[in-house]
GROMACS .gro file of N, CA and C in nm:
model
  546
    1UNK      N    1   6.352   9.454   9.714
    1UNK     CA    2   6.262   9.370   9.791
    1UNK      C    3   6.311   9.355   9.935
    2UNK      N    4   6.442   9.332   9.952
    2UNK     CA    5   6.500   9.315  10.085
    2UNK      C    6   6.483   9.443  10.167
    3UNK      N    7   6.504   9.560  10.104
    3UNK     CA    8   6.489   9.687  10.173
    3UNK      C    9   6.344   9.710  10.214
    4UNK      N   10   6.249   9.674  10.129
    4UNK     CA   11   6.107   9.688  10.161
    4UNK      C   12   6.071   9.601  10.281
    5UNK      N   13   6.123   9.480  10.286
    5UNK     CA   14   6.095   9.389  10.398
    5UNK      C   15   6.150   9.448  10.528
    6UNK      N   16   6.271   9.505  10.522
    6UNK     CA   17   6.329   9.567  10.643
    6UNK      C   18   6.247   9.687  10.688
    7UNK      N   19   6.200   9.767  10.593
    7UNK     CA   20   6.120   9.883  10.628
    7UNK      C   21   5.989   9.840  10.692
    8UNK      N   22   5.924   9.740  10.638
    8UNK     CA   23   5.799   9.689  10.696
    8UNK      C   24   5.825   9.634  10.836
    9UNK      N   25   5.933   9.560  10.852
    9UNK     CA   26   5.967   9.505  10.985
    9UNK      C   27   5.992   9.618  11.084
   10UNK      N   28   6.065   9.721  11.043
   10UNK     CA   29   6.092   9.834  11.132
   10UNK      C   30   5.964   9.905  11.172
   11UNK      N   31   5.873   9.926  11.076
   11UNK     CA   32   5.746   9.990  11.108
   11UNK      C   33   5.663   9.905  11.204
   12UNK      N   34   5.663   9.775  11.187
   12UNK     CA   35   5.591   9.687  11.279
   12UNK      C   36   5.650   9.694  11.418
   13UNK      N   37   5.781   9.700  11.428
   13UNK     CA   38   5.846   9.710  11.558
   13UNK      C   39   5.806   9.840  11.626
   14UNK      N   40   5.811   9.950  11.551
   14UNK     CA   41   5.777  10.080  11.609
   14UNK      C   42   5.631  10.082  11.653
   15UNK      N   43   5.542  10.028  11.572
   15UNK     CA   44   5.399  10.035  11.603
   15UNK      C   45   5.356   9.935  11.708
   16UNK      N   46   5.416   9.817  11.712
   16UNK     CA   47   5.367   9.713  11.802
   16UNK      C   48   5.461   9.681  11.917
   17UNK      N   49   5.589   9.722  11.906
   17UNK     CA   50   5.685   9.689  12.008
   17UNK      C   51   5.733   9.545  12.000
   18UNK      N   52   5.695   9.472  11.896
   18UNK     CA   53   5.737   9.333  11.880
   18UNK      C   54   5.884   9.330  11.839
   19UNK      N   55   5.959   9.242  11.903
   19UNK     CA   56   6.100   9.230  11.870
   19UNK      C   57   6.116   9.136  11.751
   20UNK      N   58   6.184   9.184  11.648
   20UNK     CA   59   6.215   9.100  11.533
   20UNK      C   60   6.365   9.109  11.508
   21UNK      N   61   6.412   9.040  11.409
   21UNK     CA   62   6.556   9.037  11.380
   21UNK      C   63   6.611   9.178  11.371
   22UNK      N   64   6.707   9.211  11.456
   22UNK     CA   65   6.772   9.340  11.453
   22UNK      C   66   6.699   9.450  11.527
   23UNK      N   67   6.576   9.426  11.574
   23UNK     CA   68   6.502   9.529  11.646
   23UNK      C   69   6.558   9.545  11.786
   24UNK      N   70   6.561   9.666  11.834
   24UNK     CA   71   6.607   9.692  11.970
   24UNK      C   72   6.500   9.641  12.067
   25UNK      N   73   6.542   9.560  12.163
   25UNK     CA   74   6.454   9.505  12.266
   25UNK      C   75   6.448   9.606  12.381
   26UNK      N   76   6.336   9.680  12.389
   26UNK     CA   77   6.324   9.786  12.490
   26UNK      C   78   6.330   9.734  12.633
   27UNK      N   79   6.289   9.611  12.656
   27UNK     CA   80   6.289   9.558  12.792
   27UNK      C   81   6.431   9.535  12.844
   28UNK      N   82   6.529   9.527  12.753
   28UNK     CA   83   6.668   9.503  12.792
   28UNK      C   84   6.759   9.622  12.759
   29UNK      N   85   6.703   9.726  12.698
   29UNK     CA   86   6.782   9.839  12.650
   29UNK      C   87   6.751   9.965  12.730
   30UNK      N   88   6.845  10.061  12.729
   30UNK     CA   89   6.827  10.187  12.800
   30UNK      C   90   6.890  10.302  12.721
   31UNK      N   91   6.832  10.420  12.738
   31UNK     CA   92   6.891  10.543  12.688
   31UNK      C   93   6.877  10.645  12.800
   32UNK      N   94   6.991  10.695  12.850
   32UNK     CA   95   6.990  10.790  12.960
   32UNK      C   96   7.066  10.917  12.922
   33UNK      N   97   7.043  11.021  12.999
   33UNK     CA   98   7.115  11.148  12.982
   33UNK      C   99   7.156  11.197  13.120
   34UNK      N  100   7.279  11.245  13.130
   34UNK     CA  101   7.329  11.301  13.255
   34UNK      C  102   7.382  11.442  13.225
   35UNK      N  103   7.341  11.536  13.308
   35UNK     CA  104   7.388  11.674  13.296
   35UNK      C  105   7.411  11.729  13.436
   36UNK      N  106   7.476  11.844  13.444
   36UNK     CA  107   7.503  11.904  13.575
   36UNK      C  108   7.425  12.034  13.590
   37UNK      N  109   7.353  12.043  13.703
   37UNK     CA  110   7.285  12.166  13.740
   37UNK      C  111   7.347  12.214  13.870
   38UNK      N  112   7.402  12.336  13.867
   38UNK     CA  113   7.477  12.391  13.980
   38UNK      C  114   7.587  12.296  14.025
   39UNK      N  115   7.650  12.229  13.928
   39UNK     CA  116   7.761  12.140  13.955
   39UNK      C  117   7.723  12.001  14.003
   40UNK      N  118   7.593  11.976  14.020
   40UNK     CA  119   7.546  11.847  14.071
   40UNK      C  120   7.493  11.763  13.954
   41UNK      N  121   7.543  11.639  13.937
   41UNK     CA  122   7.492  11.555  13.828
   41UNK      C  123   7.344  11.521  13.845
   42UNK      N  124   7.271  11.528  13.735
   42UNK     CA  125   7.130  11.493  13.731
   42UNK      C  126   7.114  11.385  13.624
   43UNK      N  127   7.051  11.275  13.661
   43UNK     CA  128   7.029  11.164  13.568
   43UNK      C  129   6.883  11.160  13.524
   44UNK      N  130   6.865  11.131  13.396
   44UNK     CA  131   6.730  11.118  13.340
   44UNK      C  132   6.732  11.004  13.240
   45UNK      N  133   6.614  10.960  13.197
   45UNK     CA  134   6.609  10.853  13.098
   45UNK      C  135   6.495  10.877  13.001
   46UNK      N  136   6.510  10.819  12.884
   46UNK     CA  137   6.401  10.816  12.787
   46UNK      C  138   6.328  10.685  12.810
   47UNK      N  139   6.199  10.694  12.839
   47UNK     CA  140   6.121  10.574  12.867
   47UNK      C  141   6.069  10.507  12.740
   48UNK      N  142   6.059  10.585  12.631
   48UNK     CA  143   6.005  10.530  12.506
   48UNK      C  144   6.102  10.556  12.392
   49UNK      N  145   6.144  10.448  12.328
   49UNK     CA  146   6.233  10.457  12.212
   49UNK      C  147   6.217  10.330  12.131
   50UNK      N  148   6.264  10.335  12.008
   50UNK     CA  149   6.260  10.218  11.921
   50UNK      C  150   6.377  10.228  11.825
   51UNK      N  151   6.407  10.119  11.760
   51UNK     CA  152   6.516  10.123  11.664
   51UNK      C  153   6.545   9.988  11.604
   52UNK      N  154   6.640   9.992  11.516
   52UNK     CA  155   6.680   9.874  11.440
   52UNK      C  156   6.832   9.878  11.425
   53UNK      N  157   6.896   9.767  11.451
   53UNK     CA  158   7.039   9.754  11.426
   53UNK      C  159   7.060   9.627  11.345
   54UNK      N  160   7.116   9.644  11.227
   54UNK     CA  161   7.153   9.530  11.143
   54UNK      C  162   7.305   9.526  11.141
   55UNK      N  163   7.362   9.424  11.205
   55UNK     CA  164   7.507   9.421  11.221
   55UNK      C  165   7.559   9.278  11.211
   56UNK      N  166   7.661   9.263  11.126
   56UNK     CA  167   7.732   9.137  11.111
   56UNK      C  168   7.875   9.160  11.159
   57UNK      N  169   7.916   9.100  11.273
   57UNK     CA  170   8.050   9.125  11.324
   57UNK      C  171   8.161   9.085  11.226
   58UNK      N  172   8.131   8.994  11.133
   58UNK     CA  173   8.230   8.954  11.033
   58UNK      C  174   8.246   9.060  10.923
   59UNK      N  175   8.148   9.151  10.914
   59UNK     CA  176   8.152   9.254  10.811
   59UNK      C  177   8.089   9.383  10.864
   60UNK      N  178   8.157   9.452  10.958
   60UNK     CA  179   8.100   9.571  11.023
   60UNK      C  180   8.058   9.681  10.925
   61UNK      N  181   8.129   9.695  10.815
   61UNK     CA  182   8.101   9.805  10.721
   61UNK      C  183   7.961   9.797  10.659
   62UNK      N  184   7.900   9.679  10.661
   62UNK     CA  185   7.765   9.666  10.605
   62UNK      C  186   7.657   9.698  10.708
   63UNK      N  187   7.699   9.726  10.831
   63UNK     CA  188   7.604   9.750  10.939
   63UNK      C  189   7.529   9.881  10.925
   64UNK      N  190   7.411   9.884  10.985
   64UNK     CA  191   7.327  10.003  10.988
   64UNK      C  192   7.257  10.009  11.123
   65UNK      N  193   7.239  10.131  11.171
   65UNK     CA  194   7.169  10.150  11.298
   65UNK      C  195   7.078  10.272  11.290
   66UNK      N  196   6.963  10.260  11.354
   66UNK     CA  197   6.867  10.370  11.359
   66UNK      C  198   6.801  10.365  11.496
   67UNK      N  199   6.786  10.481  11.558
   67UNK     CA  200   6.722  10.491  11.689
   67UNK      C  201   6.631  10.612  11.688
   68UNK      N  202   6.509  10.594  11.740
   68UNK     CA  203   6.414  10.704  11.752
   68UNK      C  204   6.372  10.714  11.899
   69UNK      N  205   6.389  10.833  11.957
   69UNK     CA  206   6.349  10.859  12.095
   69UNK      C  207   6.224  10.944  12.095
   70UNK      N  208   6.131  10.915  12.183
   70UNK     CA  209   6.013  10.999  12.202
   70UNK      C  210   6.048  11.104  12.307
   71UNK      N  211   6.054  11.231  12.265
   71UNK     CA  212   6.101  11.335  12.356
   71UNK      C  213   6.009  11.355  12.476
   72UNK      N  214   5.879  11.330  12.459
   72UNK     CA  215   5.786  11.344  12.572
   72UNK      C  216   5.806  11.237  12.678
   73UNK      N  217   5.886  11.135  12.648
   73UNK     CA  218   5.911  11.029  12.746
   73UNK      C  219   6.034  11.058  12.832
   74UNK      N  220   6.096  11.175  12.816
   74UNK     CA  221   6.214  11.211  12.896
   74UNK      C  222   6.171  11.222  13.041
   75UNK      N  223   6.233  11.142  13.127
   75UNK     CA  224   6.189  11.127  13.266
   75UNK      C  225   6.299  11.169  13.361
   76UNK      N  226   6.272  11.277  13.435
   76UNK     CA  227   6.364  11.327  13.537
   76UNK      C  228   6.329  11.272  13.675
   77UNK      N  229   6.226  11.188  13.682
   77UNK     CA  230   6.189  11.128  13.809
   77UNK      C  231   6.087  11.207  13.889
   78UNK      N  232   6.037  11.318  13.833
   78UNK     CA  233   5.938  11.400  13.903
   78UNK      C  234   5.839  11.453  13.799
   79UNK      N  235   5.708  11.432  13.820
   79UNK     CA  236   5.608  11.474  13.720
   79UNK      C  237   5.615  11.623  13.685
   80UNK      N  238   5.643  11.710  13.782
   80UNK     CA  239   5.651  11.854  13.754
   80UNK      C  240   5.772  11.887  13.667
   81UNK      N  241   5.886  11.826  13.697
   81UNK     CA  242   6.006  11.847  13.615
   81UNK      C  243   5.983  11.792  13.474
   82UNK      N  244   5.920  11.677  13.466
   82UNK     CA  245   5.893  11.616  13.336
   82UNK      C  246   5.804  11.707  13.251
   83UNK      N  247   5.705  11.769  13.313
   83UNK     CA  248   5.617  11.862  13.242
   83UNK      C  249   5.695  11.984  13.195
   84UNK      N  250   5.782  12.035  13.279
   84UNK     CA  251   5.862  12.154  13.247
   84UNK      C  252   5.955  12.129  13.128
   85UNK      N  253   6.020  12.013  13.126
   85UNK     CA  254   6.119  11.985  13.021
   85UNK      C  255   6.055  11.965  12.884
   86UNK      N  256   5.924  11.948  12.879
   86UNK     CA  257   5.854  11.933  12.750
   86UNK      C  258   5.828  12.068  12.683
   87UNK      N  259   5.842  12.177  12.758
   87UNK     CA  260   5.811  12.311  12.708
   87UNK      C  261   5.907  12.355  12.598
   88UNK      N  262   5.867  12.462  12.528
   88UNK     CA  263   5.941  12.514  12.414
   88UNK      C  264   6.088  12.544  12.448
   89UNK      N  265   6.115  12.597  12.566
   89UNK     CA  266   6.251  12.633  12.604
   89UNK      C  267   6.343  12.512  12.616
   90UNK      N  268   6.285  12.396  12.636
   90UNK     CA  269   6.364  12.276  12.658
   90UNK      C  270   6.355  12.185  12.537
   91UNK      N  271   6.282  12.074  12.545
   91UNK     CA  272   6.275  11.978  12.434
   91UNK      C  273   6.169  12.013  12.330
   92UNK      N  274   6.076  12.100  12.366
   92UNK     CA  275   5.967  12.140  12.275
   92UNK      C  276   5.904  12.015  12.212
   93UNK      N  277   5.855  11.928  12.297
   93UNK     CA  278   5.803  11.798  12.254
   93UNK      C  279   5.681  11.808  12.164
   94UNK      N  280   5.606  11.917  12.172
   94UNK     CA  281   5.491  11.933  12.084
   94UNK      C  282   5.536  11.950  11.939
   95UNK      N  283   5.633  12.038  11.917
   95UNK     CA  284   5.681  12.062  11.781
   95UNK      C  285   5.780  11.956  11.735
   96UNK      N  286   5.858  11.901  11.829
   96UNK     CA  287   5.962  11.803  11.795
   96UNK      C  288   5.942  11.677  11.880
   97UNK      N  289   5.843  11.593  11.844
   97UNK     CA  290   5.810  11.477  11.927
   97UNK      C  291   5.914  11.366  11.926
   98UNK      N  292   6.009  11.372  11.832
   98UNK     CA  293   6.109  11.266  11.825
   98UNK      C  294   6.250  11.323  11.808
   99UNK      N  295   6.345  11.250  11.860
   99UNK     CA  296   6.487  11.272  11.831
   99UNK      C  297   6.534  11.144  11.762
  100UNK      N  298   6.626  11.157  11.666
  100UNK     CA  299   6.668  11.039  11.592
  100UNK      C  300   6.820  11.033  11.577
  101UNK      N  301   6.868  10.912  11.564
  101UNK     CA  302   7.006  10.886  11.524
  101UNK      C  303   6.999  10.786  11.409
  102UNK      N  304   7.070  10.818  11.300
  102UNK     CA  305   7.080  10.729  11.186
  102UNK      C  306   7.228  10.717  11.149
  103UNK      N  307   7.278  10.594  11.147
  103UNK     CA  308   7.419  10.573  11.115
  103UNK      C  309   7.447  10.596  10.967
  104UNK      N  310   7.569  10.640  10.940
  104UNK     CA  311   7.615  10.652  10.802
  104UNK      C  312   7.728  10.554  10.776
  105UNK      N  313   7.799  10.512  10.883
  105UNK     CA  314   7.902  10.409  10.868
  105UNK      C  315   7.932  10.346  11.003
  106UNK      N  316   7.973  10.219  10.997
  106UNK     CA  317   8.017  10.146  11.115
  106UNK      C  318   8.151  10.083  11.080
  107UNK      N  319   8.251  10.107  11.166
  107UNK     CA  320   8.385  10.054  11.141
  107UNK      C  321   8.436   9.984  11.266
  108UNK      N  322   8.512   9.879  11.245
  108UNK     CA  323   8.577   9.811  11.357
  108UNK      C  324   8.688   9.901  11.411
  109UNK      N  325   8.699   9.906  11.543
  109UNK     CA  326   8.807   9.981  11.607
  109UNK      C  327   8.896   9.886  11.686
  110UNK      N  328   8.891   9.758  11.650
  110UNK     CA  329   8.972   9.656  11.716
  110UNK      C  330   8.901   9.592  11.833
  111UNK      N  331   8.916   9.461  11.844
  111UNK     CA  332   8.852   9.387  11.952
  111UNK      C  333   8.702   9.401  11.949
  112UNK      N  334   8.645   9.438  12.063
  112UNK     CA  335   8.499   9.454  12.072
  112UNK      C  336   8.456   9.599  12.053
  113UNK      N  337   8.543   9.682  11.997
  113UNK     CA  338   8.515   9.825  11.980
  113UNK      C  339   8.474   9.858  11.837
  114UNK      N  340   8.379   9.950  11.826
  114UNK     CA  341   8.332   9.999  11.696
  114UNK      C  342   8.333  10.151  11.697
  115UNK      N  343   8.344  10.210  11.580
  115UNK     CA  344   8.323  10.354  11.562
  115UNK      C  345   8.201  10.368  11.472
  116UNK      N  346   8.096  10.431  11.525
  116UNK     CA  347   7.973  10.448  11.450
  116UNK      C  348   7.955  10.596  11.420
  117UNK      N  349   7.952  10.628  11.293
  117UNK     CA  350   7.928  10.766  11.251
  117UNK      C  351   7.784  10.778  11.205
  118UNK      N  352   7.727  10.896  11.227
  118UNK     CA  353   7.590  10.916  11.183
  118UNK      C  354   7.542  11.056  11.213
  119UNK      N  355   7.411  11.073  11.201
  119UNK     CA  356   7.348  11.202  11.221
  119UNK      C  357   7.251  11.194  11.338
  120UNK      N  358   7.270  11.284  11.433
  120UNK     CA  359   7.181  11.298  11.548
  120UNK      C  360   7.093  11.419  11.522
  121UNK      N  361   6.961  11.400  11.524
  121UNK     CA  362   6.867  11.510  11.504
  121UNK      C  363   6.784  11.526  11.630
  122UNK      N  364   6.787  11.647  11.684
  122UNK     CA  365   6.718  11.678  11.809
  122UNK      C  366   6.669  11.822  11.801
  123UNK      N  367   6.544  11.842  11.829
  123UNK     CA  368   6.483  11.975  11.831
  123UNK      C  369   6.508  12.050  11.699
  124UNK      N  370   6.499  11.977  11.588
  124UNK     CA  371   6.508  12.038  11.456
  124UNK      C  372   6.648  12.066  11.406
  125UNK      N  373   6.749  12.030  11.483
  125UNK     CA  374   6.887  12.052  11.439
  125UNK      C  375   6.956  11.917  11.425
  126UNK      N  376   7.042  11.907  11.324
  126UNK     CA  377   7.113  11.782  11.298
  126UNK      C  378   7.262  11.804  11.315
  127UNK      N  379   7.328  11.707  11.377
  127UNK     CA  380   7.471  11.713  11.403
  127UNK      C  381   7.535  11.581  11.360
  128UNK      N  382   7.647  11.589  11.286
  128UNK     CA  383   7.725  11.470  11.255
  128UNK      C  384   7.800  11.429  11.381
  129UNK      N  385   7.788  11.302  11.419
  129UNK     CA  386   7.853  11.253  11.541
  129UNK      C  387   7.931  11.126  11.512
  130UNK      N  388   8.030  11.102  11.593
  130UNK     CA  389   8.112  10.981  11.588
  130UNK      C  390   8.103  10.918  11.727
  131UNK      N  391   8.042  10.800  11.734
  131UNK     CA  392   8.013  10.737  11.863
  131UNK      C  393   8.099  10.612  11.882
  132UNK      N  394   8.182  10.610  11.986
  132UNK     CA  395   8.252  10.486  12.020
  132UNK      C  396   8.155  10.389  12.085
  133UNK      N  397   8.154  10.265  12.036
  133UNK     CA  398   8.058  10.165  12.082
  133UNK      C  399   8.133  10.036  12.117
  134UNK      N  400   8.088   9.973  12.224
  134UNK     CA  401   8.138   9.841  12.262
  134UNK      C  402   8.033   9.739  12.218
  135UNK      N  403   8.079   9.632  12.154
  135UNK     CA  404   7.989   9.529  12.101
  135UNK      C  405   8.016   9.396  12.168
  136UNK      N  406   7.907   9.325  12.203
  136UNK     CA  407   7.917   9.190  12.257
  136UNK      C  408   7.811   9.104  12.191
  137UNK      N  409   7.845   8.977  12.171
  137UNK     CA  410   7.747   8.884  12.116
  137UNK      C  411   7.744   8.759  12.203
  138UNK      N  412   7.623   8.717  12.239
  138UNK     CA  413   7.602   8.595  12.316
  138UNK      C  414   7.492   8.518  12.245
  139UNK      N  415   7.532   8.420  12.165
  139UNK     CA  416   7.435   8.347  12.082
  139UNK      C  417   7.378   8.442  11.979
  140UNK      N  418   7.246   8.456  11.978
  140UNK     CA  419   7.181   8.546  11.883
  140UNK      C  420   7.163   8.687  11.939
  141UNK      N  421   7.197   8.705  12.067
  141UNK     CA  422   7.178   8.835  12.132
  141UNK      C  423   7.302   8.922  12.109
  142UNK      N  424   7.278   9.043  12.055
  142UNK     CA  425   7.384   9.141  12.034
  142UNK      C  426   7.358   9.258  12.127
  143UNK      N  427   7.466   9.306  12.193
  143UNK     CA  428   7.455   9.420  12.283
  143UNK      C  429   7.554   9.528  12.238
  144UNK      N  430   7.503   9.650  12.225
  144UNK     CA  431   7.583   9.766  12.186
  144UNK      C  432   7.572   9.869  12.297
  145UNK      N  433   7.688   9.914  12.348
  145UNK     CA  434   7.688  10.015  12.453
  145UNK      C  435   7.779  10.129  12.413
  146UNK      N  436   7.736  10.251  12.444
  146UNK     CA  437   7.818  10.366  12.409
  146UNK      C  438   7.779  10.490  12.488
  147UNK      N  439   7.866  10.589  12.474
  147UNK     CA  440   7.847  10.717  12.540
  147UNK      C  441   7.873  10.827  12.439
  148UNK      N  442   7.783  10.924  12.434
  148UNK     CA  443   7.795  11.034  12.340
  148UNK      C  444   7.776  11.166  12.414
  149UNK      N  445   7.884  11.245  12.430
  149UNK     CA  446   7.865  11.379  12.488
  149UNK      C  447   7.815  11.474  12.380
  150UNK      N  448   7.717  11.556  12.416
  150UNK     CA  449   7.667  11.659  12.324
  150UNK      C  450   7.663  11.792  12.399
  151UNK      N  451   7.649  11.899  12.324
  151UNK     CA  452   7.632  12.033  12.381
  151UNK      C  453   7.485  12.071  12.365
  152UNK      N  454   7.416  12.090  12.475
  152UNK     CA  455   7.272  12.118  12.471
  152UNK      C  456   7.241  12.249  12.399
  153UNK      N  457   7.329  12.348  12.410
  153UNK     CA  458   7.301  12.477  12.347
  153UNK      C  459   7.304  12.468  12.195
  154UNK      N  460   7.380  12.373  12.138
  154UNK     CA  461   7.378  12.353  11.993
  154UNK      C  462   7.236  12.320  11.947
  155UNK      N  463   7.165  12.245  12.028
  155UNK     CA  464   7.029  12.201  11.995
  155UNK      C  465   6.921  12.295  12.053
  156UNK      N  466   6.963  12.410  12.106
  156UNK     CA  467   6.870  12.507  12.166
  156UNK      C  468   6.788  12.446  12.280
  157UNK      N  469   6.853  12.365  12.360
  157UNK     CA  470   6.788  12.307  12.478
  157UNK      C  471   6.828  12.393  12.597
  158UNK      N  472   6.729  12.457  12.657
  158UNK     CA  473   6.755  12.552  12.765
  158UNK      C  474   6.770  12.691  12.707
  159UNK      N  475   6.661  12.744  12.654
  159UNK     CA  476   6.663  12.877  12.593
  159UNK      C  477   6.639  12.984  12.700
  160UNK      N  478   6.654  13.110  12.660
  160UNK     CA  479   6.629  13.222  12.751
  160UNK      C  480   6.730  13.223  12.864
  161UNK      N  481   6.679  13.240  12.986
  161UNK     CA  482   6.767  13.246  13.104
  161UNK      C  483   6.848  13.119  13.124
  162UNK      N  484   6.800  13.007  13.068
  162UNK     CA  485   6.866  12.879  13.088
  162UNK      C  486   6.988  12.860  12.997
  163UNK      N  487   7.021  12.961  12.915
  163UNK     CA  488   7.143  12.953  12.835
  163UNK      C  489   7.268  12.971  12.921
  164UNK      N  490   7.250  13.022  13.041
  164UNK     CA  491   7.361  13.043  13.134
  164UNK      C  492   7.420  12.909  13.175
  165UNK      N  493   7.543  12.884  13.133
  165UNK     CA  494   7.606  12.755  13.164
  165UNK      C  495   7.664  12.749  13.305
  166UNK      N  496   7.658  12.860  13.381
  166UNK     CA  497   7.698  12.855  13.521
  166UNK      C  498   7.593  12.779  13.603
  167UNK      N  499   7.468  12.791  13.562
  167UNK     CA  500   7.359  12.722  13.632
  167UNK      C  501   7.341  12.580  13.580
  168UNK      N  502   7.335  12.569  13.449
  168UNK     CA  503   7.313  12.440  13.384
  168UNK      C  504   7.423  12.418  13.281
  169UNK      N  505   7.506  12.317  13.305
  169UNK     CA  506   7.620  12.291  13.217
  169UNK      C  507   7.574  12.267  13.073
  170UNK      N  508   7.659  12.303  12.978
  170UNK     CA  509   7.629  12.284  12.836
  170UNK      C  510   7.639  12.136  12.798
  171UNK      N  511   7.730  12.064  12.861
  171UNK     CA  512   7.752  11.925  12.822
  171UNK      C  513   7.646  11.833  12.881
  172UNK      N  514   7.596  11.746  12.795
  172UNK     CA  515   7.502  11.640  12.834
  172UNK      C  516   7.563  11.509  12.786
  173UNK      N  517   7.569  11.411  12.872
  173UNK     CA  518   7.625  11.280  12.836
  173UNK      C  519   7.509  11.184  12.812
  174UNK      N  520   7.498  11.138  12.688
  174UNK     CA  521   7.397  11.040  12.652
  174UNK      C  522   7.463  10.902  12.657
  175UNK      N  523   7.405  10.812  12.733
  175UNK     CA  524   7.453  10.674  12.741
  175UNK      C  525   7.344  10.582  12.692
  176UNK      N  526   7.386  10.479  12.621
  176UNK     CA  527   7.286  10.385  12.570
  176UNK      C  528   7.337  10.242  12.579
  177UNK      N  529   7.243  10.154  12.595
  177UNK     CA  530   7.264  10.010  12.586
  177UNK      C  531   7.152   9.960  12.497
  178UNK      N  532   7.188   9.910  12.379
  178UNK     CA  533   7.089   9.860  12.285
  178UNK      C  534   7.111   9.710  12.268
  179UNK      N  535   7.007   9.633  12.298
  179UNK     CA  536   7.014   9.487  12.290
  179UNK      C  537   6.921   9.441  12.179
  180UNK      N  538   6.973   9.359  12.089
  180UNK     CA  539   6.892   9.300  11.982
  180UNK      C  540   6.908   9.149  11.986
  181UNK      N  541   6.813   9.080  11.927
  181UNK     CA  542   6.828   8.935  11.912
  181UNK      C  543   6.785   8.899  11.770
  182UNK      N  544   6.874   8.839  11.697
  182UNK     CA  545   6.848   8.805  11.556
  182UNK      C  546   6.777   8.672  11.543
   0.00000   0.00000   0.00000
């Protein structure tokens, strides 16, 4: 019964954007990506995402986190670039409209630090990841911040001529700030 209630709450959050216990508050949260093109850092952000974090700081091992990104919302700050990155060679947003992260374990790493393990799925490929996260609580508001480096070529992002890492670096740094209020 408890699991069914959480699933219904998560679906309502995704469909309506209403913040409920453990839901990520999009107005206070961010997901960005930084990569280098010709050695110059380029920043982008996902404008649309949703998720749920159920976390008790007194018992981190019972925690769970889920995040869904809408790949078509990837914003490089220019409409033409945004259109280009949706194509098959890049995010292939038509075939893969979402990227997801689902935690498999959360462990305390001392103080305000956590180690969150889980599966990142992007463009049809899944990778086991270990994400260092900083946790803060202010009243009922919980804030989780972290950085996850990934290799774009593992996920087939930048196919064809764009596989050349001299032009476009393989490493992409994903940064997130997820704010919930219970």
